[in-house]
CSV table of C-alpha atoms and ligand atoms in Angstrom, one decimal:
chain,number,residue,atom,x,y,z
A,16,UNK,CA,-12.3,39.1,16.7
A,17,UNK,CA,-9.2,37.2,17.9
A,18,UNK,CA,-6.7,36.2,15.2
A,19,UNK,CA,-4.9,32.9,15.3
A,20,UNK,CA,-1.8,32.0,13.5
A,21,UNK,CA,-1.2,28.6,11.8
A,22,UNK,CA,0.8,26.8,9.2
A,23,UNK,CA,-0.3,25.3,6.0
A,24,UNK,CA,1.8,22.3,5.2
A,25,UNK,CA,2.0,21.1,1.5
A,26,UNK,CA,4.0,18.5,-0.3
A,27,UNK,CA,7.6,19.3,-1.2
A,28,UNK,CA,7.6,17.7,-4.7
A,29,UNK,CA,4.0,17.5,-6.1
A,30,UNK,CA,2.7,21.0,-6.6
A,31,UNK,CA,0.8,21.3,-9.9
A,32,UNK,CA,-0.8,24.7,-10.8
A,33,UNK,CA,-4.3,23.5,-9.6
A,34,UNK,CA,-2.8,23.1,-6.1
A,35,UNK,CA,-1.7,26.7,-6.0
A,36,UNK,CA,-5.2,27.8,-6.8
A,37,UNK,CA,-6.4,25.6,-3.9
A,38,UNK,CA,-3.9,27.1,-1.5
A,39,UNK,CA,-5.2,30.5,-2.4
A,40,UNK,CA,-8.8,29.4,-1.7
A,41,UNK,CA,-7.7,28.0,1.6
A,42,UNK,CA,-5.8,31.2,2.5
A,43,UNK,CA,-8.7,33.6,1.6
A,44,UNK,CA,-11.2,31.4,3.5
A,45,UNK,CA,-8.9,31.3,6.5
A,46,UNK,CA,-8.7,35.1,6.7
A,47,UNK,CA,-12.5,35.4,6.8
A,48,UNK,CA,-12.5,33.1,9.9
A,49,UNK,CA,-9.8,35.1,11.6
A,50,UNK,CA,-7.1,32.5,10.8
A,51,UNK,CA,-3.8,33.4,9.3
A,52,UNK,CA,-1.3,30.9,8.1
A,53,UNK,CA,2.2,30.8,6.6
A,54,UNK,CA,2.6,28.1,3.9
A,55,UNK,CA,5.5,25.6,4.1
A,56,UNK,CA,6.5,22.7,2.0
A,57,UNK,CA,7.2,19.6,4.1
A,58,UNK,CA,11.0,19.9,3.6
A,59,UNK,CA,10.9,23.4,5.1
A,60,UNK,CA,9.6,22.1,8.5
A,61,UNK,CA,11.9,19.2,9.4
A,62,UNK,CA,10.8,17.8,12.7
A,63,UNK,CA,13.1,15.8,15.0
A,64,UNK,CA,11.0,12.9,16.3
A,65,UNK,CA,10.5,13.4,20.0
A,66,UNK,CA,11.5,17.1,20.1
A,67,UNK,CA,9.2,19.8,21.3
A,68,UNK,CA,8.0,22.4,18.7
A,69,UNK,CA,9.7,25.8,19.0
A,70,UNK,CA,7.8,28.7,20.6
A,71,UNK,CA,5.8,30.5,19.4
A,72,UNK,CA,3.9,27.5,18.3
A,73,UNK,CA,1.2,27.9,15.6
A,74,UNK,CA,-2.3,27.5,17.0
A,75,UNK,CA,-3.1,25.0,14.3
A,76,UNK,CA,-1.5,23.2,11.3
A,77,UNK,CA,-3.6,22.7,8.3
A,78,UNK,CA,-1.9,19.6,7.0
A,79,UNK,CA,-2.6,19.5,3.2
A,80,UNK,CA,-0.2,16.6,2.5
A,81,UNK,CA,-0.2,12.9,2.9
A,82,UNK,CA,3.2,12.8,4.5
A,83,UNK,CA,2.0,10.8,7.5
A,84,UNK,CA,5.5,10.4,9.0
A,85,UNK,CA,5.9,14.1,9.2
A,86,UNK,CA,2.3,14.5,10.5
A,87,UNK,CA,2.9,12.0,13.3
A,88,UNK,CA,6.3,13.7,14.2
A,89,UNK,CA,4.6,17.1,14.3
A,90,UNK,CA,1.8,15.9,16.6
A,91,UNK,CA,4.4,14.3,18.9
A,92,UNK,CA,6.1,17.7,19.1
A,93,UNK,CA,2.9,19.2,20.4
A,94,UNK,CA,1.3,20.7,17.3
A,95,UNK,CA,-2.5,20.5,16.6
A,96,UNK,CA,-3.1,19.1,13.1
A,97,UNK,CA,-6.2,19.3,10.9
A,98,UNK,CA,-6.7,16.5,9.8
A,99,UNK,CA,-5.0,14.5,12.5
A,100,UNK,CA,-2.1,12.2,11.6
A,101,UNK,CA,-4.1,9.1,12.4
A,102,UNK,CA,-7.1,10.2,10.3
A,103,UNK,CA,-4.9,11.0,7.3
A,104,UNK,CA,-3.1,7.6,7.8
A,105,UNK,CA,-6.5,5.8,7.7
A,106,UNK,CA,-7.9,7.8,4.8
A,107,UNK,CA,-4.8,7.6,2.6
A,108,UNK,CA,-4.6,3.9,2.5
A,109,UNK,CA,-7.6,2.2,0.9
A,110,UNK,CA,-7.1,-1.1,2.9
A,111,UNK,CA,-6.8,0.8,6.2
A,112,UNK,CA,-10.0,2.7,5.2
A,113,UNK,CA,-11.8,-0.5,4.4
A,114,UNK,CA,-10.8,-2.2,7.7
A,115,UNK,CA,-12.0,0.8,9.7
A,116,UNK,CA,-15.3,1.3,7.8
A,117,UNK,CA,-16.1,-2.4,7.9
A,118,UNK,CA,-15.4,-2.6,11.6
A,119,UNK,CA,-17.8,0.4,12.1
A,120,UNK,CA,-20.5,-1.5,10.1
A,121,UNK,CA,-20.4,1.0,7.2
A,122,UNK,CA,-21.1,-0.7,3.8
A,123,UNK,CA,-18.2,-0.9,1.4
A,124,UNK,CA,-17.8,-2.9,-1.8
A,125,UNK,CA,-16.4,-6.4,-0.9
A,126,UNK,CA,-12.7,-5.9,-0.7
A,127,UNK,CA,-9.8,-8.4,-0.6
A,128,UNK,CA,-6.2,-7.3,0.2
A,129,UNK,CA,-3.9,-8.5,-2.5
A,130,UNK,CA,-0.9,-10.6,-1.3
A,131,UNK,CA,2.1,-8.5,-0.3
A,132,UNK,CA,4.7,-8.4,-3.0
A,133,UNK,CA,8.3,-7.8,-2.1
A,134,UNK,CA,10.7,-5.8,-4.3
A,135,UNK,CA,12.2,-8.1,-7.0
A,136,UNK,CA,9.2,-10.6,-6.8
A,137,UNK,CA,6.6,-10.9,-9.6
A,138,UNK,CA,2.9,-10.8,-8.8
A,139,UNK,CA,0.9,-13.8,-9.7
A,140,UNK,CA,-2.4,-13.3,-11.6
A,141,UNK,CA,-3.7,-16.4,-9.8
A,142,UNK,CA,-4.4,-14.1,-6.8
A,143,UNK,CA,-6.8,-12.1,-9.0
A,144,UNK,CA,-8.4,-15.2,-10.3
A,145,UNK,CA,-9.0,-16.4,-6.7
A,146,UNK,CA,-10.4,-13.0,-5.8
A,147,UNK,CA,-12.7,-13.1,-8.9
A,148,UNK,CA,-14.0,-16.4,-7.8
A,149,UNK,CA,-15.5,-14.5,-4.8
A,150,UNK,CA,-16.1,-11.1,-6.3
A,151,UNK,CA,-16.7,-11.9,-10.0
A,152,UNK,CA,-15.4,-10.3,-13.2
A,153,UNK,CA,-14.9,-7.5,-14.0
A,154,UNK,CA,-12.7,-7.1,-11.0
A,155,UNK,CA,-11.6,-3.7,-9.6
A,156,UNK,CA,-7.9,-3.6,-8.8
A,157,UNK,CA,-6.6,-0.5,-6.8
A,158,UNK,CA,-3.3,0.4,-5.4
A,159,UNK,CA,-3.8,1.1,-1.7
A,160,UNK,CA,-2.5,4.6,-2.2
A,161,UNK,CA,-3.6,6.7,-5.1
A,162,UNK,CA,-5.6,9.7,-6.2
A,163,UNK,CA,-7.6,11.2,-9.2
A,164,UNK,CA,-8.5,7.6,-10.3
A,165,UNK,CA,-4.9,7.2,-11.5
A,166,UNK,CA,-4.2,4.0,-9.6
A,167,UNK,CA,-7.6,2.4,-10.0
A,168,UNK,CA,-8.0,-0.3,-12.7
A,169,UNK,CA,-10.7,-2.6,-14.1
A,170,UNK,CA,-9.8,-6.2,-15.2
A,171,UNK,CA,-12.3,-8.1,-17.4
A,172,UNK,CA,-10.3,-11.4,-17.2
A,173,UNK,CA,-7.2,-13.0,-15.9
A,174,UNK,CA,-5.0,-11.8,-18.8
A,175,UNK,CA,-6.0,-8.2,-18.1
A,176,UNK,CA,-5.5,-8.7,-14.4
A,177,UNK,CA,-2.0,-10.0,-15.1
A,178,UNK,CA,-1.0,-6.9,-17.1
A,179,UNK,CA,-2.4,-4.6,-14.3
A,180,UNK,CA,-0.7,-6.5,-11.5
A,181,UNK,CA,2.7,-6.4,-13.4
A,182,UNK,CA,2.2,-2.6,-13.9
A,183,UNK,CA,1.4,-2.2,-10.1
A,184,UNK,CA,4.5,-4.3,-9.2
A,185,UNK,CA,5.5,-4.1,-5.5
A,186,UNK,CA,3.0,-1.4,-4.5
A,187,UNK,CA,0.4,-2.7,-2.1
A,188,UNK,CA,-3.0,-3.2,-3.8
A,189,UNK,CA,-6.5,-4.7,-3.4
A,190,UNK,CA,-9.2,-6.5,-5.3
A,191,UNK,CA,-12.7,-5.1,-5.1
A,192,UNK,CA,-16.2,-6.1,-6.3
A,193,UNK,CA,-17.2,-3.9,-9.3
A,194,UNK,CA,-20.5,-2.0,-8.4
A,195,UNK,CA,-21.9,-2.2,-11.9
A,196,UNK,CA,-24.8,0.3,-11.5
A,197,UNK,CA,-22.3,2.9,-10.4
A,198,UNK,CA,-20.2,2.5,-13.6
A,199,UNK,CA,-18.9,5.9,-14.5
A,200,UNK,CA,-20.8,7.7,-11.7
A,201,UNK,CA,-20.5,8.3,-8.0
A,202,UNK,CA,-21.5,10.9,-5.3
A,203,UNK,CA,-18.9,13.1,-3.8
A,204,UNK,CA,-19.9,14.4,-0.4
A,205,UNK,CA,-18.1,17.2,1.5
A,206,UNK,CA,-18.2,16.7,5.2
A,207,UNK,CA,-16.8,19.1,7.8
A,208,UNK,CA,-17.0,18.8,11.6
A,209,UNK,CA,-19.5,15.9,11.4
A,210,UNK,CA,-21.9,17.8,9.0
A,211,UNK,CA,-22.6,17.6,5.3
A,212,UNK,CA,-21.6,20.8,3.5
A,213,UNK,CA,-22.7,19.9,0.0
A,214,UNK,CA,-22.7,17.0,-2.5
A,215,UNK,CA,-22.4,16.5,-6.2
A,216,UNK,CA,-22.9,13.6,-8.6
A,217,UNK,CA,-19.9,13.0,-10.8
A,218,UNK,CA,-20.1,11.3,-14.2
A,219,UNK,CA,-17.2,9.9,-16.2
A,220,UNK,CA,-16.2,11.8,-19.4
A,221,UNK,CA,-16.7,8.9,-21.7
A,222,UNK,CA,-19.1,5.9,-21.9
A,223,UNK,CA,-16.2,3.4,-21.7
A,224,UNK,CA,-14.7,5.0,-18.6
A,225,UNK,CA,-15.8,3.5,-15.2
A,226,UNK,CA,-14.0,6.1,-13.1
A,227,UNK,CA,-15.9,9.3,-12.4
A,228,UNK,CA,-13.0,11.4,-11.1
A,229,UNK,CA,-13.1,15.0,-12.4
A,230,UNK,CA,-9.3,14.6,-12.8
A,231,UNK,CA,-9.9,11.7,-15.1
A,232,UNK,CA,-12.2,13.8,-17.4
A,233,UNK,CA,-15.4,13.6,-15.4
A,234,UNK,CA,-18.0,16.3,-14.8
A,235,UNK,CA,-20.4,17.1,-11.9
A,236,UNK,CA,-23.8,18.3,-11.1
A,237,UNK,CA,-25.4,19.3,-7.7
A,238,UNK,CA,-26.8,16.3,-5.9
A,239,UNK,CA,-29.5,16.2,-3.2
A,240,UNK,CA,-28.5,13.5,-0.8
A,241,UNK,CA,-31.0,11.1,0.6
A,242,UNK,CA,-31.0,10.8,4.5
A,243,UNK,CA,-29.3,7.4,4.1
A,244,UNK,CA,-26.5,8.9,1.9
A,245,UNK,CA,-26.1,11.8,4.3
A,246,UNK,CA,-25.7,9.5,7.3
A,247,UNK,CA,-23.3,7.2,5.4
A,248,UNK,CA,-21.0,10.1,4.5
A,249,UNK,CA,-21.0,11.5,8.1
A,250,UNK,CA,-20.5,8.0,9.6
A,251,UNK,CA,-17.6,7.4,7.3
A,252,UNK,CA,-15.8,10.7,8.1
A,253,UNK,CA,-16.4,10.1,11.8
A,254,UNK,CA,-15.2,6.4,11.7
A,255,UNK,CA,-11.8,7.7,10.3
A,256,UNK,CA,-11.7,10.6,12.8
A,257,UNK,CA,-11.6,13.2,10.0
A,258,UNK,CA,-12.3,16.9,10.8
A,259,UNK,CA,-13.0,17.4,7.1
A,260,UNK,CA,-13.4,14.9,4.2
A,261,UNK,CA,-14.5,14.2,0.7
A,262,UNK,CA,-16.5,11.0,0.8
A,263,UNK,CA,-17.1,9.0,-2.4
A,264,UNK,CA,-20.3,7.0,-2.4
A,265,UNK,CA,-21.0,4.3,-5.0
A,266,UNK,CA,-24.6,3.7,-6.2
A,267,UNK,CA,-26.1,0.2,-6.1
A,268,UNK,CA,-29.2,-1.1,-7.8
A,269,UNK,CA,-31.7,-0.4,-5.0
A,270,UNK,CA,-32.3,3.1,-3.4
A,271,UNK,CA,-31.0,1.8,-0.1
A,272,UNK,CA,-27.9,0.1,-1.7
A,273,UNK,CA,-25.0,2.5,-1.2
A,274,UNK,CA,-21.3,1.8,-0.6
A,275,UNK,CA,-18.5,4.1,0.6
A,276,UNK,CA,-15.9,3.9,-2.1
A,277,UNK,CA,-13.2,5.9,-0.4
A,278,UNK,CA,-12.7,8.9,1.9
A,279,UNK,CA,-10.3,11.7,1.0
A,280,UNK,CA,-8.5,13.6,3.8
A,281,UNK,CA,-7.5,16.5,1.6
A,282,UNK,CA,-10.1,16.7,-1.2
A,283,UNK,CA,-9.8,19.0,-4.2
A,284,UNK,CA,-12.3,21.8,-3.7
A,285,UNK,CA,-12.5,23.7,-7.0
A,286,UNK,CA,-15.0,21.3,-8.7
A,287,UNK,CA,-17.2,21.5,-5.6
A,288,UNK,CA,-17.0,25.3,-5.6
A,289,UNK,CA,-17.8,25.4,-9.4
A,290,UNK,CA,-20.6,22.9,-9.2
A,291,UNK,CA,-22.3,23.6,-5.9
A,292,UNK,CA,-21.5,27.3,-5.5
A,293,UNK,CA,-20.4,26.5,-2.0
A,294,UNK,CA,-16.8,26.7,-0.7
A,295,UNK,CA,-16.2,24.0,1.9
A,296,UNK,CA,-12.9,25.7,2.9
A,297,UNK,CA,-15.0,28.3,4.7
A,298,UNK,CA,-16.6,25.5,6.8
A,299,UNK,CA,-13.2,24.0,7.4
A,300,UNK,CA,-11.7,27.2,8.7
A,301,UNK,CA,-14.6,27.9,11.0
A,302,UNK,CA,-14.4,24.3,12.3
A,303,UNK,CA,-10.7,24.8,13.0
A,304,UNK,CA,-11.4,28.1,14.7
A,305,UNK,CA,-14.0,26.6,17.0
A,306,UNK,CA,-11.8,23.6,17.8
A,307,UNK,CA,-8.8,25.7,18.9
A,308,UNK,CA,-10.3,28.8,20.4
A,309,UNK,CA,-10.5,27.5,24.0
A,310,UNK,CA,-6.9,26.2,24.1
A,311,UNK,CA,-4.8,28.3,21.7
A,312,UNK,CA,-3.6,31.9,22.3
A,313,UNK,CA,-4.7,34.5,19.7
A,314,UNK,CA,-1.9,36.6,18.3
A,315,UNK,CA,-4.1,39.8,17.9
A,316,UNK,CA,-7.6,41.1,18.2
A,317,UNK,CA,-9.2,43.1,15.4
A,318,UNK,CA,-12.7,44.7,15.1
A,319,UNK,CA,-15.3,42.1,14.1
A,320,UNK,CA,-16.1,42.2,10.4
A,321,UNK,CA,-19.2,44.3,9.7
A,322,UNK,CA,-22.0,42.0,8.5
A,323,UNK,CA,-25.3,43.1,7.0
B,12,LIG,N1,-15.8,-0.9,-6.6
B,12,LIG,C1,-16.1,0.0,-7.6
B,12,LIG,N2,-17.1,-0.2,-8.4
B,12,LIG,C2,-17.4,0.7,-9.4
B,12,LIG,N3,-16.7,1.8,-9.6
B,12,LIG,C3,-15.6,2.1,-8.8
B,12,LIG,C4,-15.3,1.2,-7.7
B,12,LIG,N4,-14.2,1.6,-7.1
B,12,LIG,C5,-13.9,2.8,-7.7
B,12,LIG,N5,-14.7,3.1,-8.7
B,12,LIG,C6,-14.7,4.3,-9.6
B,12,LIG,O1,-13.4,4.7,-9.7
B,12,LIG,C7,-13.2,6.0,-9.1
B,12,LIG,C8,-11.9,6.1,-8.4
B,12,LIG,O2,-11.8,5.2,-7.3
B,12,LIG,P1,-11.4,5.7,-5.9
B,12,LIG,O3,-11.3,4.5,-5.0
B,12,LIG,O4,-12.2,6.8,-5.4
B,12,LIG,O5,-9.9,6.1,-6.1
B,12,LIG,P2,-9.2,7.6,-6.2
B,12,LIG,O6,-8.5,7.8,-4.8
B,12,LIG,O7,-8.2,7.5,-7.2
B,12,LIG,O8,-10.3,8.6,-6.4
B,12,LIG,C9,-14.4,6.2,-8.2
B,12,LIG,O9,-14.8,7.6,-8.0
B,12,LIG,C10,-15.5,5.4,-9.0
B,12,LIG,O10,-16.0,6.2,-10.0
B,13,LIG,MG1,-12.0,9.0,-5.2
């Protein structure tokens, strides 16, 4: 078996303990697929825009960060990124995602970009009221960039919307129709290389909570996708050009009423491993291997692992 060397790029500043457990899972999964990587925080790999990467170049970069400027600079220097800089850019911004998915004909909850707010200006709740005229109350308000449900809010009326908008301040945000039957529940689908690996249904930790993120106190059970849900998840990952993705699907009233809520370019894997007993990192590593093997040079060859 040929061995390929790569880099794992992680964020310089945000590195909670659960991320270290994830990096370990990634590393162990990589080894099984004949991939080795050295881990770098983004500040340890400064990249001059327009420069060529130094030899020996890694065969792949597993880019587990949302630093899209660095990702684009690395690609320009000749490195092969998983996910690609463009795909991370599209997935990390919920308006970019909505534009791309809608253009591809993929159902999303009705979404309105909130007016841009410059530093020093104050947001006007009239924008939420106008949006609610089209989308109804309660109104979902989300910062364009956010994770773990932390930047997702629900406003029942104009006064609540005003408080939320003042809290959001100058960060870009959006208004979205609340998919009521999905209150406190959604489906997380892991897609790798255009195929579904596994799925789980997530439920919020409390009856008053509308967000089903595990990080916000939710729990999960294994979920059997319908053919429509499976196609939706694959189409969403493909529309954004993601090699691997965690796709969140909201549940409408009818069986055929499903919406892509958001698509994650570097999803947390532990809850999937615990719930489904399947490790998507294994699929990610074999996908990377098959994507690079015809173009990258291996660093070593070792005997194939003995399999039963
Ligand atoms: N339009 C919506 N209608 C109903 N529930 C929603 C809607 N948007 C988000 N949610 C709930 O909030 C959670 C977090 O929203 P999401 O857009 O996935 O942001 P994050 O990136 O923080 O996970 C979702 O998993 C879902 O449970
Ligand atoms: Mg989500």
